[in-house]
Structure formats: C-alpha cells, structure tokens
Amino acid sequence: MQKMKSQDFTTTILVERTPEEVYKTILNVRAWWSGLFDEKFEGASEKTGDEFSFRAGGGVHHTKQKLVELIPGKKLVWLVTDASLSFVRKKDEWKGTKMCFEIFRQEDKTKIVFTHAGLVPEFDCYDTCAPVWTQYIHERLAEALRSGVTVVDSPKTTLS
C-alpha cells in the first residue's frame, strides 16, 4: 500500500482588485484576520522581520508570526514562531508552519492562493482550522478587498 503525501491546507480566491491592492490589504491583518472570534493583535505586519501576535477565542488560539518574505504585489510569507492552541493535544503544532499568500494577475482580476504550509490533515486542529481559514480568506479577506481597505493597520482607510 502506497502512503499518500500530506497536503498543506490551500484555498484560492479571485477578486476584482489589482495585485498591489491585494498585497496591501493582506499586510493589514487587522482588517481581515478578524471579525469572527474576538481576535486581538499586538505588533507590526508591514515589513520583513516584523512580528505580531494573534489571539482569538479568549486565548483558545494564540500564535506569534514573523514576516519572513515580501515580494510587493506578488507574495507574503509569515513564519509561525510560537503557538498555543488549547483545543488540541499538541498545543504548539502550528509552530514552524508558514502562511503563504501568492498573488497572480489573471486577466482583469487577481488570484490569491493561500497556503498554510505545514497545516496538514494529520494535525489535530486540521478539521477545525481548515474551515476557519476558508472563512477568513473567502469571507473576511474578500470583504476587506471589496470594501477597499488597503492601508496597513488602518481599517478605516478605503480606496477611492
């Protein structure tokens, strides 16, 4: 019997924004990685080396991310440097995983491919985390892009 290769969680959306607008909105994590579970943030998410912590569900989920790769208009990568997920056996199973956003122009739209590299079906949290990531990307990020939020850490600023 052949063993199946683990698949990192991936989801894709297509939006009517430019790659530059998408890139700026993704950098503004407070504008889209929020609104579902009383999320709280500390730190910055604007340039390579910036670190921020994310807490949700009253501390049920707590992670610290470091921005490790930025290619304006094309790619963003966060490395999870610390994790505490109280709803699974291995509380730090996100530690060392990466959240990757790849941005592609596709005709008059922009395609966003989100991959949580290391978040695989073998993880305890996969069955909970994968649908929540889908909700953040397909609902919250898509809404932030529709509403025109792009300025880092300033959700009130919109595109004209």
mmCIF file with all atom_site columns, C-alpha atoms in Angstrom:
data_model
loop_
_atom_site.group_PDB
_atom_site.id
_atom_site.type_symbol
_atom_site.label_atom_id
_atom_site.label_alt_id
_atom_site.label_comp_id
_atom_site.label_asym_id
_atom_site.label_entity_id
_atom_site.label_seq_id
_atom_site.pdbx_PDB_ins_code
_atom_site.Cartn_x
_atom_site.Cartn_y
_atom_site.Cartn_z
_atom_site.occupancy
_atom_site.B_iso_or_equiv
_atom_site.pdbx_formal_charge
_atom_site.auth_seq_id
_atom_site.auth_comp_id
_atom_site.auth_asym_id
_atom_site.auth_atom_id
_atom_site.pdbx_PDB_model_num
ATOM 1   C CA . MET A 1 1   ? 0.000   0.000  0.000   1.00 0.00 ? 1   MET A CA 1
ATOM 2   C CA . GLN A 1 2   ? 1.389   3.408  -1.016  1.00 0.00 ? 2   GLN A CA 1
ATOM 3   C CA . LYS A 1 3   ? 1.393   6.160  1.591   1.00 0.00 ? 3   LYS A CA 1
ATOM 4   C CA . MET A 1 4   ? -0.309  9.381  0.482   1.00 0.00 ? 4   MET A CA 1
ATOM 5   C CA . LYS A 1 5   ? 1.748   12.561 0.672   1.00 0.00 ? 5   LYS A CA 1
ATOM 6   C CA . SER A 1 6   ? 0.374   15.035 3.205   1.00 0.00 ? 6   SER A CA 1
ATOM 7   C CA . GLN A 1 7   ? -1.318  18.055 1.685   1.00 0.00 ? 7   GLN A CA 1
ATOM 8   C CA . ASP A 1 8   ? -0.835  21.519 3.135   1.00 0.00 ? 8   ASP A CA 1
ATOM 9   C CA . PHE A 1 9   ? -4.072  23.445 3.520   1.00 0.00 ? 9   PHE A CA 1
ATOM 10  C CA . THR A 1 10  ? -4.630  25.635 0.441   1.00 0.00 ? 10  THR A CA 1
ATOM 11  C CA . THR A 1 11  ? -7.506  27.804 -0.737  1.00 0.00 ? 11  THR A CA 1
ATOM 12  C CA . THR A 1 12  ? -7.854  30.224 -3.638  1.00 0.00 ? 12  THR A CA 1
ATOM 13  C CA . ILE A 1 13  ? -9.988  33.285 -4.360  1.00 0.00 ? 13  ILE A CA 1
ATOM 14  C CA . LEU A 1 14  ? -10.338 35.532 -7.383  1.00 0.00 ? 14  LEU A CA 1
ATOM 15  C CA . VAL A 1 15  ? -11.002 39.236 -6.730  1.00 0.00 ? 15  VAL A CA 1
ATOM 16  C CA . GLU A 1 16  ? -11.585 42.406 -8.719  1.00 0.00 ? 16  GLU A CA 1
ATOM 17  C CA . ARG A 1 17  ? -8.597  44.306 -7.325  1.00 0.00 ? 17  ARG A CA 1
ATOM 18  C CA . THR A 1 18  ? -5.069  44.882 -8.563  1.00 0.00 ? 18  THR A CA 1
ATOM 19  C CA . PRO A 1 19  ? -2.209  42.740 -7.218  1.00 0.00 ? 19  PRO A CA 1
ATOM 20  C CA . GLU A 1 20  ? -0.870  45.840 -5.435  1.00 0.00 ? 20  GLU A CA 1
ATOM 21  C CA . GLU A 1 21  ? -4.199  46.461 -3.688  1.00 0.00 ? 21  GLU A CA 1
ATOM 22  C CA . VAL A 1 22  ? -4.412  42.794 -2.682  1.00 0.00 ? 22  VAL A CA 1
ATOM 23  C CA . TYR A 1 23  ? -0.852  42.863 -1.328  1.00 0.00 ? 23  TYR A CA 1
ATOM 24  C CA . LYS A 1 24  ? -1.512  45.971 0.787   1.00 0.00 ? 24  LYS A CA 1
ATOM 25  C CA . THR A 1 25  ? -4.760  44.542 2.151   1.00 0.00 ? 25  THR A CA 1
ATOM 26  C CA . ILE A 1 26  ? -3.136  41.241 3.156   1.00 0.00 ? 26  ILE A CA 1
ATOM 27  C CA . LEU A 1 27  ? -0.432  43.207 5.012   1.00 0.00 ? 27  LEU A CA 1
ATOM 28  C CA . ASN A 1 28  ? -3.230  44.828 7.006   1.00 0.00 ? 28  ASN A CA 1
ATOM 29  C CA . VAL A 1 29  ? -4.004  41.685 9.017   1.00 0.00 ? 29  VAL A CA 1
ATOM 30  C CA . ARG A 1 30  ? -6.289  43.540 11.411  1.00 0.00 ? 30  ARG A CA 1
ATOM 31  C CA . ALA A 1 31  ? -8.634  44.369 8.511   1.00 0.00 ? 31  ALA A CA 1
ATOM 32  C CA . TRP A 1 32  ? -9.378  40.755 7.537   1.00 0.00 ? 32  TRP A CA 1
ATOM 33  C CA . TRP A 1 33  ? -7.988  38.256 10.093  1.00 0.00 ? 33  TRP A CA 1
ATOM 34  C CA . SER A 1 34  ? -10.672 39.446 12.485  1.00 0.00 ? 34  SER A CA 1
ATOM 35  C CA . GLY A 1 35  ? -14.403 39.716 12.993  1.00 0.00 ? 35  GLY A CA 1
ATOM 36  C CA . LEU A 1 36  ? -15.111 36.081 13.863  1.00 0.00 ? 36  LEU A CA 1
ATOM 37  C CA . PHE A 1 37  ? -13.688 35.114 17.275  1.00 0.00 ? 37  PHE A CA 1
ATOM 38  C CA . ASP A 1 38  ? -12.861 38.290 19.248  1.00 0.00 ? 38  ASP A CA 1
ATOM 39  C CA . GLU A 1 39  ? -9.392  38.481 17.675  1.00 0.00 ? 39  GLU A CA 1
ATOM 40  C CA . LYS A 1 40  ? -6.636  40.583 19.247  1.00 0.00 ? 40  LYS A CA 1
ATOM 41  C CA . PHE A 1 41  ? -3.317  41.659 17.717  1.00 0.00 ? 41  PHE A CA 1
ATOM 42  C CA . GLU A 1 42  ? -0.038  43.021 19.036  1.00 0.00 ? 42  GLU A CA 1
ATOM 43  C CA . GLY A 1 43  ? 2.924   44.056 16.936  1.00 0.00 ? 43  GLY A CA 1
ATOM 44  C CA . ALA A 1 44  ? 3.516   45.040 13.326  1.00 0.00 ? 44  ALA A CA 1
ATOM 45  C CA . SER A 1 45  ? 2.947   43.357 9.965   1.00 0.00 ? 45  SER A CA 1
ATOM 46  C CA . GLU A 1 46  ? 4.349   45.798 7.415   1.00 0.00 ? 46  GLU A CA 1
ATOM 47  C CA . LYS A 1 47  ? 7.929   44.830 6.549   1.00 0.00 ? 47  LYS A CA 1
ATOM 48  C CA . THR A 1 48  ? 10.236  41.811 6.517   1.00 0.00 ? 48  THR A CA 1
ATOM 49  C CA . GLY A 1 49  ? 11.210  40.909 10.080  1.00 0.00 ? 49  GLY A CA 1
ATOM 50  C CA . ASP A 1 50  ? 8.068   42.403 11.652  1.00 0.00 ? 50  ASP A CA 1
ATOM 51  C CA . GLU A 1 51  ? 6.392   40.202 14.251  1.00 0.00 ? 51  GLU A CA 1
ATOM 52  C CA . PHE A 1 52  ? 2.845   40.170 15.525  1.00 0.00 ? 52  PHE A CA 1
ATOM 53  C CA . SER A 1 53  ? 0.846   38.020 17.868  1.00 0.00 ? 53  SER A CA 1
ATOM 54  C CA . PHE A 1 54  ? -2.686  36.853 17.194  1.00 0.00 ? 54  PHE A CA 1
ATOM 55  C CA . ARG A 1 55  ? -5.099  35.763 19.901  1.00 0.00 ? 55  ARG A CA 1
ATOM 56  C CA . ALA A 1 56  ? -8.640  34.503 19.297  1.00 0.00 ? 56  ALA A CA 1
ATOM 57  C CA . GLY A 1 57  ? -11.489 32.908 21.205  1.00 0.00 ? 57  GLY A CA 1
ATOM 58  C CA . GLY A 1 58  ? -10.426 34.399 24.536  1.00 0.00 ? 58  GLY A CA 1
ATOM 59  C CA . GLY A 1 59  ? -6.973  32.822 24.264  1.00 0.00 ? 59  GLY A CA 1
ATOM 60  C CA . VAL A 1 60  ? -8.056  29.441 22.863  1.00 0.00 ? 60  VAL A CA 1
ATOM 61  C CA . HIS A 1 61  ? -5.792  30.226 19.889  1.00 0.00 ? 61  HIS A CA 1
ATOM 62  C CA . HIS A 1 62  ? -2.575  32.202 20.341  1.00 0.00 ? 62  HIS A CA 1
ATOM 63  C CA . THR A 1 63  ? 0.218   32.424 17.780  1.00 0.00 ? 63  THR A CA 1
ATOM 64  C CA . LYS A 1 64  ? 3.166   34.652 17.013  1.00 0.00 ? 64  LYS A CA 1
ATOM 65  C CA . GLN A 1 65  ? 4.089   35.294 13.376  1.00 0.00 ? 65  GLN A CA 1
ATOM 66  C CA . LYS A 1 66  ? 7.203   36.759 11.769  1.00 0.00 ? 66  LYS A CA 1
ATOM 67  C CA . LEU A 1 67  ? 7.047   38.268 8.288   1.00 0.00 ? 67  LEU A CA 1
ATOM 68  C CA . VAL A 1 68  ? 9.847   36.358 6.514   1.00 0.00 ? 68  VAL A CA 1
ATOM 69  C CA . GLU A 1 69  ? 9.241   37.068 2.825   1.00 0.00 ? 69  GLU A CA 1
ATOM 70  C CA . LEU A 1 70  ? 7.748   40.007 0.958   1.00 0.00 ? 70  LEU A CA 1
ATOM 71  C CA . ILE A 1 71  ? 7.621   40.480 -2.789  1.00 0.00 ? 71  ILE A CA 1
ATOM 72  C CA . PRO A 1 72  ? 5.411   43.544 -3.386  1.00 0.00 ? 72  PRO A CA 1
ATOM 73  C CA . GLY A 1 73  ? 2.326   42.691 -5.413  1.00 0.00 ? 73  GLY A CA 1
ATOM 74  C CA . LYS A 1 74  ? 3.300   39.006 -5.602  1.00 0.00 ? 74  LYS A CA 1
ATOM 75  C CA . LYS A 1 75  ? 3.947   37.173 -2.313  1.00 0.00 ? 75  LYS A CA 1
ATOM 76  C CA . LEU A 1 76  ? 3.859   37.373 1.506   1.00 0.00 ? 76  LEU A CA 1
ATOM 77  C CA . VAL A 1 77  ? 5.037   34.676 3.926   1.00 0.00 ? 77  VAL A CA 1
ATOM 78  C CA . TRP A 1 78  ? 4.668   34.537 7.703   1.00 0.00 ? 78  TRP A CA 1
ATOM 79  C CA . LEU A 1 79  ? 6.533   32.007 9.826   1.00 0.00 ? 79  LEU A CA 1
ATOM 80  C CA . VAL A 1 80  ? 4.740   30.900 12.996  1.00 0.00 ? 80  VAL A CA 1
ATOM 81  C CA . THR A 1 81  ? 7.415   31.270 15.683  1.00 0.00 ? 81  THR A CA 1
ATOM 82  C CA . ASP A 1 82  ? 5.241   30.368 18.668  1.00 0.00 ? 82  ASP A CA 1
ATOM 83  C CA . ALA A 1 83  ? 1.860   28.711 19.090  1.00 0.00 ? 83  ALA A CA 1
ATOM 84  C CA . SER A 1 84  ? -0.539  27.722 21.824  1.00 0.00 ? 84  SER A CA 1
ATOM 85  C CA . LEU A 1 85  ? -3.729  26.042 20.667  1.00 0.00 ? 85  LEU A CA 1
ATOM 86  C CA . SER A 1 86  ? -5.634  24.973 23.768  1.00 0.00 ? 86  SER A CA 1
ATOM 87  C CA . PHE A 1 87  ? -8.142  22.843 21.831  1.00 0.00 ? 87  PHE A CA 1
ATOM 88  C CA . VAL A 1 88  ? -5.629  20.197 20.638  1.00 0.00 ? 88  VAL A CA 1
ATOM 89  C CA . ARG A 1 89  ? -3.257  17.715 22.304  1.00 0.00 ? 89  ARG A CA 1
ATOM 90  C CA . LYS A 1 90  ? -0.058  19.152 20.791  1.00 0.00 ? 90  LYS A CA 1
ATOM 91  C CA . LYS A 1 91  ? -0.558  22.802 21.729  1.00 0.00 ? 91  LYS A CA 1
ATOM 92  C CA . ASP A 1 92  ? 2.326   24.069 19.557  1.00 0.00 ? 92  ASP A CA 1
ATOM 93  C CA . GLU A 1 93  ? 1.533   22.137 16.370  1.00 0.00 ? 93  GLU A CA 1
ATOM 94  C CA . TRP A 1 94  ? 1.449   25.365 14.335  1.00 0.00 ? 94  TRP A CA 1
ATOM 95  C CA . LYS A 1 95  ? 4.981   26.319 15.421  1.00 0.00 ? 95  LYS A CA 1
ATOM 96  C CA . GLY A 1 96  ? 7.305   26.245 12.405  1.00 0.00 ? 96  GLY A CA 1
ATOM 97  C CA . THR A 1 97  ? 4.460   26.326 9.880   1.00 0.00 ? 97  THR A CA 1
ATOM 98  C CA . LYS A 1 98  ? 4.218   29.084 7.280   1.00 0.00 ? 98  LYS A CA 1
ATOM 99  C CA . MET A 1 99  ? 1.289   31.090 5.970   1.00 0.00 ? 99  MET A CA 1
ATOM 100 C CA . CYS A 1 100 ? 1.920   31.927 2.316   1.00 0.00 ? 100 CYS A CA 1
ATOM 101 C CA . PHE A 1 101 ? -0.046  34.291 0.100   1.00 0.00 ? 101 PHE A CA 1
ATOM 102 C CA . GLU A 1 102 ? 0.765   34.147 -3.605  1.00 0.00 ? 102 GLU A CA 1
ATOM 103 C CA . ILE A 1 103 ? -0.765  36.823 -5.814  1.00 0.00 ? 103 ILE A CA 1
ATOM 104 C CA . PHE A 1 104 ? -1.279  36.490 -9.578  1.00 0.00 ? 104 PHE A CA 1
ATOM 105 C CA . ARG A 1 105 ? -2.844  38.756 -12.187 1.00 0.00 ? 105 ARG A CA 1
ATOM 106 C CA . GLN A 1 106 ? -5.471  36.759 -14.101 1.00 0.00 ? 106 GLN A CA 1
ATOM 107 C CA . GLU A 1 107 ? -6.974  38.788 -16.959 1.00 0.00 ? 107 GLU A CA 1
ATOM 108 C CA . ASP A 1 108 ? -8.764  41.724 -15.275 1.00 0.00 ? 108 ASP A CA 1
ATOM 109 C CA . LYS A 1 109 ? -8.814  40.074 -11.826 1.00 0.00 ? 109 LYS A CA 1
ATOM 110 C CA . THR A 1 110 ? -6.313  38.957 -9.201  1.00 0.00 ? 110 THR A CA 1
ATOM 111 C CA . LYS A 1 111 ? -5.961  35.396 -7.939  1.00 0.00 ? 111 LYS A CA 1
ATOM 112 C CA . ILE A 1 112 ? -4.854  34.833 -4.340  1.00 0.00 ? 112 ILE A CA 1
ATOM 113 C CA . VAL A 1 113 ? -3.529  31.399 -3.420  1.00 0.00 ? 113 VAL A CA 1
ATOM 114 C CA . PHE A 1 114 ? -3.298  30.978 0.353   1.00 0.00 ? 114 PHE A CA 1
ATOM 115 C CA . THR A 1 115 ? -1.321  28.009 1.654   1.00 0.00 ? 115 THR A CA 1
ATOM 116 C CA . HIS A 1 116 ? -0.752  27.209 5.302   1.00 0.00 ? 116 HIS A CA 1
ATOM 117 C CA . ALA A 1 117 ? 2.409   25.167 4.736   1.00 0.00 ? 117 ALA A CA 1
ATOM 118 C CA . GLY A 1 118 ? 2.607   22.543 7.453   1.00 0.00 ? 118 GLY A CA 1
ATOM 119 C CA . LEU A 1 119 ? -1.098  22.571 8.308   1.00 0.00 ? 119 LEU A CA 1
ATOM 120 C CA . VAL A 1 120 ? -1.846  19.037 7.146   1.00 0.00 ? 120 VAL A CA 1
ATOM 121 C CA . PRO A 1 121 ? -4.743  16.606 7.693   1.00 0.00 ? 121 PRO A CA 1
ATOM 122 C CA . GLU A 1 122 ? -2.645  14.685 10.255  1.00 0.00 ? 122 GLU A CA 1
ATOM 123 C CA . PHE A 1 123 ? -2.768  17.707 12.613  1.00 0.00 ? 123 PHE A CA 1
ATOM 124 C CA . ASP A 1 124 ? -5.360  17.570 15.399  1.00 0.00 ? 124 ASP A CA 1
ATOM 125 C CA . CYS A 1 125 ? -6.538  21.060 14.511  1.00 0.00 ? 125 CYS A CA 1
ATOM 126 C CA . TYR A 1 126 ? -6.880  20.484 10.753  1.00 0.00 ? 126 TYR A CA 1
ATOM 127 C CA . ASP A 1 127 ? -10.623 19.680 10.825  1.00 0.00 ? 127 ASP A CA 1
ATOM 128 C CA . THR A 1 128 ? -11.245 22.859 12.845  1.00 0.00 ? 128 THR A CA 1
ATOM 129 C CA . CYS A 1 129 ? -8.573  25.150 11.382  1.00 0.00 ? 129 CYS A CA 1
ATOM 130 C CA . ALA A 1 130 ? -9.084  24.442 7.665   1.00 0.00 ? 130 ALA A CA 1
ATOM 131 C CA . PRO A 1 131 ? -12.750 25.593 7.623   1.00 0.00 ? 131 PRO A CA 1
ATOM 132 C CA . VAL A 1 132 ? -11.882 28.655 9.706   1.00 0.00 ? 132 VAL A CA 1
ATOM 133 C CA . TRP A 1 133 ? -9.048  29.593 7.306   1.00 0.00 ? 133 TRP A CA 1
ATOM 134 C CA . THR A 1 134 ? -11.545 29.178 4.461   1.00 0.00 ? 134 THR A CA 1
ATOM 135 C CA . GLN A 1 135 ? -13.896 31.551 6.252   1.00 0.00 ? 135 GLN A CA 1
ATOM 136 C CA . TYR A 1 136 ? -11.155 34.147 6.870   1.00 0.00 ? 136 TYR A CA 1
ATOM 137 C CA . ILE A 1 137 ? -9.952  34.044 3.251   1.00 0.00 ? 137 ILE A CA 1
ATOM 138 C CA . HIS A 1 138 ? -13.247 33.646 1.364   1.00 0.00 ? 138 HIS A CA 1
ATOM 139 C CA . GLU A 1 139 ? -15.325 35.908 3.613   1.00 0.00 ? 139 GLU A CA 1
ATOM 140 C CA . ARG A 1 140 ? -13.199 38.318 5.657   1.00 0.00 ? 140 ARG A CA 1
ATOM 141 C CA . LEU A 1 141 ? -10.317 38.932 3.212   1.00 0.00 ? 141 LEU A CA 1
ATOM 142 C CA . ALA A 1 142 ? -12.695 39.040 0.236   1.00 0.00 ? 142 ALA A CA 1
ATOM 143 C CA . GLU A 1 143 ? -14.888 41.578 2.089   1.00 0.00 ? 143 GLU A CA 1
ATOM 144 C CA . ALA A 1 144 ? -11.880 43.745 3.031   1.00 0.00 ? 144 ALA A CA 1
ATOM 145 C CA . LEU A 1 145 ? -10.904 43.753 -0.646  1.00 0.00 ? 145 LEU A CA 1
ATOM 146 C CA . ARG A 1 146 ? -14.465 44.539 -1.802  1.00 0.00 ? 146 ARG A CA 1
ATOM 147 C CA . SER A 1 147 ? -14.673 47.433 0.655   1.00 0.00 ? 147 SER A CA 1
ATOM 148 C CA . GLY A 1 148 ? -11.292 48.750 -0.499  1.00 0.00 ? 148 GLY A CA 1
ATOM 149 C CA . VAL A 1 149 ? -9.314  48.503 2.751   1.00 0.00 ? 149 VAL A CA 1
ATOM 150 C CA . THR A 1 150 ? -5.609  48.700 1.882   1.00 0.00 ? 150 THR A CA 1
ATOM 151 C CA . VAL A 1 151 ? -3.659  50.936 4.247   1.00 0.00 ? 151 VAL A CA 1
ATOM 152 C CA . VAL A 1 152 ? -1.685  48.894 6.781   1.00 0.00 ? 152 VAL A CA 1
ATOM 153 C CA . ASP A 1 153 ? -3.262  48.831 10.253  1.00 0.00 ? 153 ASP A CA 1
ATOM 154 C CA . SER A 1 154 ? -5.869  51.411 9.336   1.00 0.00 ? 154 SER A CA 1
ATOM 155 C CA . PRO A 1 155 ? -9.127  49.635 8.546   1.00 0.00 ? 155 PRO A CA 1
ATOM 156 C CA . LYS A 1 156 ? -10.985 52.970 8.233   1.00 0.00 ? 156 LYS A CA 1
ATOM 157 C CA . THR A 1 157 ? -8.977  53.998 5.165   1.00 0.00 ? 157 THR A CA 1
ATOM 158 C CA . THR A 1 158 ? -10.533 52.871 1.892   1.00 0.00 ? 158 THR A CA 1
ATOM 159 C CA . LEU A 1 159 ? -9.767  53.053 -1.796  1.00 0.00 ? 159 LEU A CA 1
ATOM 160 C CA . SER A 1 160 ? -11.388 55.895 -3.693  1.00 0.00 ? 160 SER A CA 1
#
